[in-house]
PDB file of C-alpha atoms in Angstrom:
ATOM      1  CA  UNK H 201     105.441 296.632 146.132  1.00  0.00           C
ATOM      2  CA  UNK H 202     104.546 293.480 144.681  1.00  0.00           C
ATOM      3  CA  UNK H 203     101.744 291.823 146.430  1.00  0.00           C
ATOM      4  CA  UNK H 204     101.655 288.167 146.114  1.00  0.00           C
ATOM      5  CA  UNK H 205      98.344 287.125 145.058  1.00  0.00           C
ATOM      6  CA  UNK H 206      97.139 283.721 145.895  1.00  0.00           C
ATOM      7  CA  UNK H 207      95.858 281.842 143.000  1.00  0.00           C
ATOM      8  CA  UNK H 208      92.463 280.391 143.415  1.00  0.00           C
ATOM      9  CA  UNK H 209      92.479 276.690 144.064  1.00  0.00           C
ATOM     10  CA  UNK H 210      91.971 274.595 140.986  1.00  0.00           C
ATOM     11  CA  UNK H 211      88.360 273.539 140.495  1.00  0.00           C
ATOM     12  CA  UNK H 212      87.720 269.796 140.803  1.00  0.00           C
ATOM     13  CA  UNK H 213      87.603 268.058 137.459  1.00  0.00           C
ATOM     14  CA  UNK H 214      84.181 268.010 135.934  1.00  0.00           C
ATOM     15  CA  UNK H 215      82.351 264.695 136.072  1.00  0.00           C
ATOM     16  CA  UNK H 216      79.379 265.838 134.107  1.00  0.00           C
ATOM     17  CA  UNK H 217      80.342 263.890 131.014  1.00  0.00           C
ATOM     18  CA  UNK H 218      80.567 260.585 132.876  1.00  0.00           C
ATOM     19  CA  UNK H 219      77.238 261.178 134.604  1.00  0.00           C
ATOM     20  CA  UNK H 220      75.581 262.077 131.306  1.00  0.00           C
ATOM     21  CA  UNK H 221      77.021 258.991 129.579  1.00  0.00           C
ATOM     22  CA  UNK H 222      75.907 256.706 132.423  1.00  0.00           C
ATOM     23  CA  UNK H 223      72.413 258.205 132.447  1.00  0.00           C
ATOM     24  CA  UNK H 224      72.147 257.729 128.685  1.00  0.00           C
ATOM     25  CA  UNK H 225      73.176 254.067 128.981  1.00  0.00           C
ATOM     26  CA  UNK H 226      70.674 253.482 131.805  1.00  0.00           C
ATOM     27  CA  UNK H 227      67.907 255.144 129.794  1.00  0.00           C
ATOM     28  CA  UNK H 228      68.709 252.964 126.778  1.00  0.00           C
ATOM     29  CA  UNK H 229      68.633 249.796 128.941  1.00  0.00           C
ATOM     30  CA  UNK H 230      65.257 250.789 130.411  1.00  0.00           C
ATOM     31  CA  UNK H 231      63.899 251.485 126.926  1.00  0.00           C
ATOM     32  CA  UNK H 232      65.065 248.075 125.627  1.00  0.00           C
ATOM     33  CA  UNK H 233      63.548 246.312 128.657  1.00  0.00           C
ATOM     34  CA  UNK H 234      60.248 248.140 128.108  1.00  0.00           C
ATOM     35  CA  UNK H 235      60.134 247.087 124.436  1.00  0.00           C
ATOM     36  CA  UNK H 236      60.855 243.432 125.346  1.00  0.00           C
ATOM     37  CA  UNK H 237      58.097 243.450 127.986  1.00  0.00           C
ATOM     38  CA  UNK H 238      55.650 245.046 125.563  1.00  0.00           C
ATOM     39  CA  UNK H 239      56.412 242.421 122.908  1.00  0.00           C
ATOM     40  CA  UNK H 240      55.846 239.636 125.443  1.00  0.00           C
ATOM     41  CA  UNK H 241      52.449 241.079 126.369  1.00  0.00           C
ATOM     42  CA  UNK H 242      50.923 240.233 122.996  1.00  0.00           C
ATOM     43  CA  UNK H 243      47.644 238.411 123.575  1.00  0.00           C
ATOM     44  CA  UNK H 244      47.985 234.647 123.802  1.00  0.00           C
ATOM     45  CA  UNK H 245      46.181 232.532 121.243  1.00  0.00           C
ATOM     46  CA  UNK H 246      43.442 230.455 122.835  1.00  0.00           C
ATOM     47  CA  UNK H 247      43.122 226.793 121.903  1.00  0.00           C
ATOM     48  CA  UNK H 248      40.568 225.868 119.240  1.00  0.00           C
ATOM     49  CA  UNK H 249      39.959 222.396 117.815  1.00  0.00           C
ATOM     50  CA  UNK H 250      39.742 222.114 114.038  1.00  0.00           C
ATOM     51  CA  UNK H 251      39.539 218.343 113.593  1.00  0.00           C
ATOM     52  CA  UNK H 252      39.121 214.919 115.211  1.00  0.00           C
ATOM     53  CA  UNK H 253      40.319 211.541 113.892  1.00  0.00           C
ATOM     54  CA  UNK H 254      39.491 208.301 115.772  1.00  0.00           C
ATOM     55  CA  UNK H 255      41.274 204.980 115.169  1.00  0.00           C
ATOM     56  CA  UNK H 256      41.031 201.584 116.841  1.00  0.00           C
ATOM     57  CA  UNK H 257      44.176 199.458 117.239  1.00  0.00           C
ATOM     58  CA  UNK H 258      42.558 196.150 116.189  1.00  0.00           C
ATOM     59  CA  UNK H 259      39.431 195.777 114.052  1.00  0.00           C
ATOM     60  CA  UNK H 260      38.691 192.423 115.739  1.00  0.00           C
ATOM     61  CA  UNK H 261      38.875 191.847 119.484  1.00  0.00           C
ATOM     62  CA  UNK H 262      38.987 188.258 120.781  1.00  0.00           C
ATOM     63  CA  UNK H 263      37.638 186.764 124.028  1.00  0.00           C
ATOM     64  CA  UNK H 264      38.087 188.954 127.092  1.00  0.00           C
ATOM     65  CA  UNK H 265      40.040 191.515 125.098  1.00  0.00           C
ATOM     66  CA  UNK H 266      40.302 195.275 124.998  1.00  0.00           C
ATOM     67  CA  UNK H 267      39.446 197.614 122.145  1.00  0.00           C
ATOM     68  CA  UNK H 268      42.024 200.402 122.281  1.00  0.00           C
ATOM     69  CA  UNK H 269      40.850 203.615 120.644  1.00  0.00           C
ATOM     70  CA  UNK H 270      42.819 206.811 120.198  1.00  0.00           C
ATOM     71  CA  UNK H 271      41.339 210.112 119.187  1.00  0.00           C
ATOM     72  CA  UNK H 272      43.754 212.577 117.622  1.00  0.00           C
ATOM     73  CA  UNK H 273      42.491 216.110 118.107  1.00  0.00           C
ATOM     74  CA  UNK H 274      43.982 218.796 115.853  1.00  0.00           C
ATOM     75  CA  UNK H 275      44.276 222.290 117.365  1.00  0.00           C
ATOM     76  CA  UNK H 276      45.438 225.742 116.315  1.00  0.00           C
ATOM     77  CA  UNK H 277      48.421 225.567 118.691  1.00  0.00           C
ATOM     78  CA  UNK H 278      46.918 227.830 121.338  1.00  0.00           C
ATOM     79  CA  UNK H 279      46.789 227.060 125.044  1.00  0.00           C
ATOM     80  CA  UNK H 280      43.588 226.133 126.834  1.00  0.00           C
ATOM     81  CA  UNK H 281      41.299 223.324 127.937  1.00  0.00           C
ATOM     82  CA  UNK H 282      39.517 220.944 125.568  1.00  0.00           C
ATOM     83  CA  UNK H 283      36.153 219.600 126.741  1.00  0.00           C
ATOM     84  CA  UNK H 284      35.187 216.248 125.230  1.00  0.00           C
ATOM     85  CA  UNK H 285      33.411 212.957 125.776  1.00  0.00           C
ATOM     86  CA  UNK H 286      33.640 209.415 124.494  1.00  0.00           C
ATOM     87  CA  UNK H 287      30.323 207.874 123.408  1.00  0.00           C
ATOM     88  CA  UNK H 288      30.251 204.073 123.314  1.00  0.00           C
ATOM     89  CA  UNK H 289      27.673 202.057 121.372  1.00  0.00           C
ATOM     90  CA  UNK H 290      26.941 199.903 124.448  1.00  0.00           C
ATOM     91  CA  UNK H 291      25.242 202.950 126.027  1.00  0.00           C
ATOM     92  CA  UNK H 292      27.674 203.065 128.931  1.00  0.00           C
ATOM     93  CA  UNK H 293      27.265 206.282 130.922  1.00  0.00           C
ATOM     94  CA  UNK H 294      28.961 209.216 129.226  1.00  0.00           C
ATOM     95  CA  UNK H 295      31.223 211.428 131.245  1.00  0.00           C
ATOM     96  CA  UNK H 296      32.476 214.795 130.068  1.00  0.00           C
ATOM     97  CA  UNK H 297      36.235 215.134 130.401  1.00  0.00           C
ATOM     98  CA  UNK H 298      38.818 217.877 130.050  1.00  0.00           C
ATOM     99  CA  UNK H 299      42.348 217.951 128.672  1.00  0.00           C
ATOM    100  CA  UNK H 300      44.757 220.875 129.122  1.00  0.00           C
ATOM    101  CA  UNK H 301      46.635 221.895 125.997  1.00  0.00           C
ATOM    102  CA  UNK H 302      49.914 223.818 126.096  1.00  0.00           C
ATOM    103  CA  UNK H 303      50.778 226.605 123.717  1.00  0.00           C
ATOM    104  CA  UNK H 304      52.468 225.183 120.628  1.00  0.00           C
ATOM    105  CA  UNK H 305      50.743 221.770 120.773  1.00  0.00           C
ATOM    106  CA  UNK H 306      48.916 221.247 117.478  1.00  0.00           C
ATOM    107  CA  UNK H 307      47.604 217.759 118.240  1.00  0.00           C
ATOM    108  CA  UNK H 308      46.444 215.912 121.340  1.00  0.00           C
ATOM    109  CA  UNK H 309      45.937 212.147 121.766  1.00  0.00           C
ATOM    110  CA  UNK H 310      42.881 211.109 123.793  1.00  0.00           C
ATOM    111  CA  UNK H 311      42.725 207.343 124.496  1.00  0.00           C
ATOM    112  CA  UNK H 312      39.771 205.079 125.301  1.00  0.00           C
ATOM    113  CA  UNK H 313      40.216 201.476 126.482  1.00  0.00           C
ATOM    114  CA  UNK H 314      37.066 199.352 126.202  1.00  0.00           C
ATOM    115  CA  UNK H 315      37.344 195.985 127.985  1.00  0.00           C
ATOM    116  CA  UNK H 316      34.987 193.299 126.645  1.00  0.00           C
ATOM    117  CA  UNK H 317      34.340 189.966 128.417  1.00  0.00           C
ATOM    118  CA  UNK H 318      32.197 186.897 127.961  1.00  0.00           C
ATOM    119  CA  UNK H 319      31.042 184.725 125.067  1.00  0.00           C
ATOM    120  CA  UNK H 320      29.297 186.024 121.953  1.00  0.00           C
ATOM    121  CA  UNK H 321      29.956 188.514 119.229  1.00  0.00           C
ATOM    122  CA  UNK H 322      28.908 192.056 118.437  1.00  0.00           C
ATOM    123  CA  UNK H 323      30.017 195.176 116.621  1.00  0.00           C
ATOM    124  CA  UNK H 324      31.058 198.048 118.878  1.00  0.00           C
ATOM    125  CA  UNK H 325      31.842 201.649 118.053  1.00  0.00           C
ATOM    126  CA  UNK H 326      33.157 204.637 119.953  1.00  0.00           C
ATOM    127  CA  UNK H 327      32.720 208.291 119.034  1.00  0.00           C
ATOM    128  CA  UNK H 328      34.952 211.052 120.302  1.00  0.00           C
ATOM    129  CA  UNK H 329      32.968 214.279 120.484  1.00  0.00           C
ATOM    130  CA  UNK H 330      34.857 217.497 121.180  1.00  0.00           C
ATOM    131  CA  UNK H 331      32.445 219.940 122.792  1.00  0.00           C
ATOM    132  CA  UNK H 332      34.647 223.035 122.987  1.00  0.00           C
ATOM    133  CA  UNK H 333      36.494 225.075 122.001  1.00  0.00           C
ATOM    134  CA  UNK H 334      36.121 224.467 118.270  1.00  0.00           C
ATOM    135  CA  UNK H 335      36.852 226.645 115.255  1.00  0.00           C
ATOM    136  CA  UNK H 336      33.226 226.292 114.096  1.00  0.00           C
ATOM    137  CA  UNK H 337      31.584 226.897 117.472  1.00  0.00           C
ATOM    138  CA  UNK H 338      29.836 223.501 117.138  1.00  0.00           C
ATOM    139  CA  UNK H 339      30.955 220.111 118.442  1.00  0.00           C
ATOM    140  CA  UNK H 340      33.286 218.071 116.216  1.00  0.00           C
ATOM    141  CA  UNK H 341      33.374 214.272 116.275  1.00  0.00           C
ATOM    142  CA  UNK H 342      34.642 211.081 114.631  1.00  0.00           C
ATOM    143  CA  UNK H 343      33.858 207.377 115.123  1.00  0.00           C
ATOM    144  CA  UNK H 344      35.718 204.063 114.813  1.00  0.00           C
ATOM    145  CA  UNK H 345      34.380 200.490 115.111  1.00  0.00           C
ATOM    146  CA  UNK H 346      35.541 196.999 116.053  1.00  0.00           C
ATOM    147  CA  UNK H 347      34.058 193.502 116.052  1.00  0.00           C
ATOM    148  CA  UNK H 348      34.106 191.324 119.187  1.00  0.00           C
ATOM    149  CA  UNK H 349      34.234 187.546 118.631  1.00  0.00           C
ATOM    150  CA  UNK H 350      34.404 184.983 121.386  1.00  0.00           C
TER     151      UNK H 350
END
């Protein structure tokens, strides 16, 4: 007699290929993210000053006027803090100052406004001295002068 045999139930479709493809895509994304993070971790360039150029707006300042100086500091484009001071020929107290520099900035303008009052005449000068950081390890400076006539 013929015995009816039950056929085994069909196995569920395999999902292994989809899981493997998804895992491969995830692994590739993680690898790309890791490479991008590693590239961003390159050491930042620290600021270093390579030059200073000082100019005065007017060579002659009249009665109760102001001598406007600007020091242009040339850098290597790195980020950091520049330490500097302005030295005036009238022996006014010097005060060390700081200026933050952002990455990519290759020059910084540092102003000095010197107000002069009263009668008389004299020759004045101002020196911008950058103390650090410099490419030479020594301070770098430049000077400009004006004449006061009243």
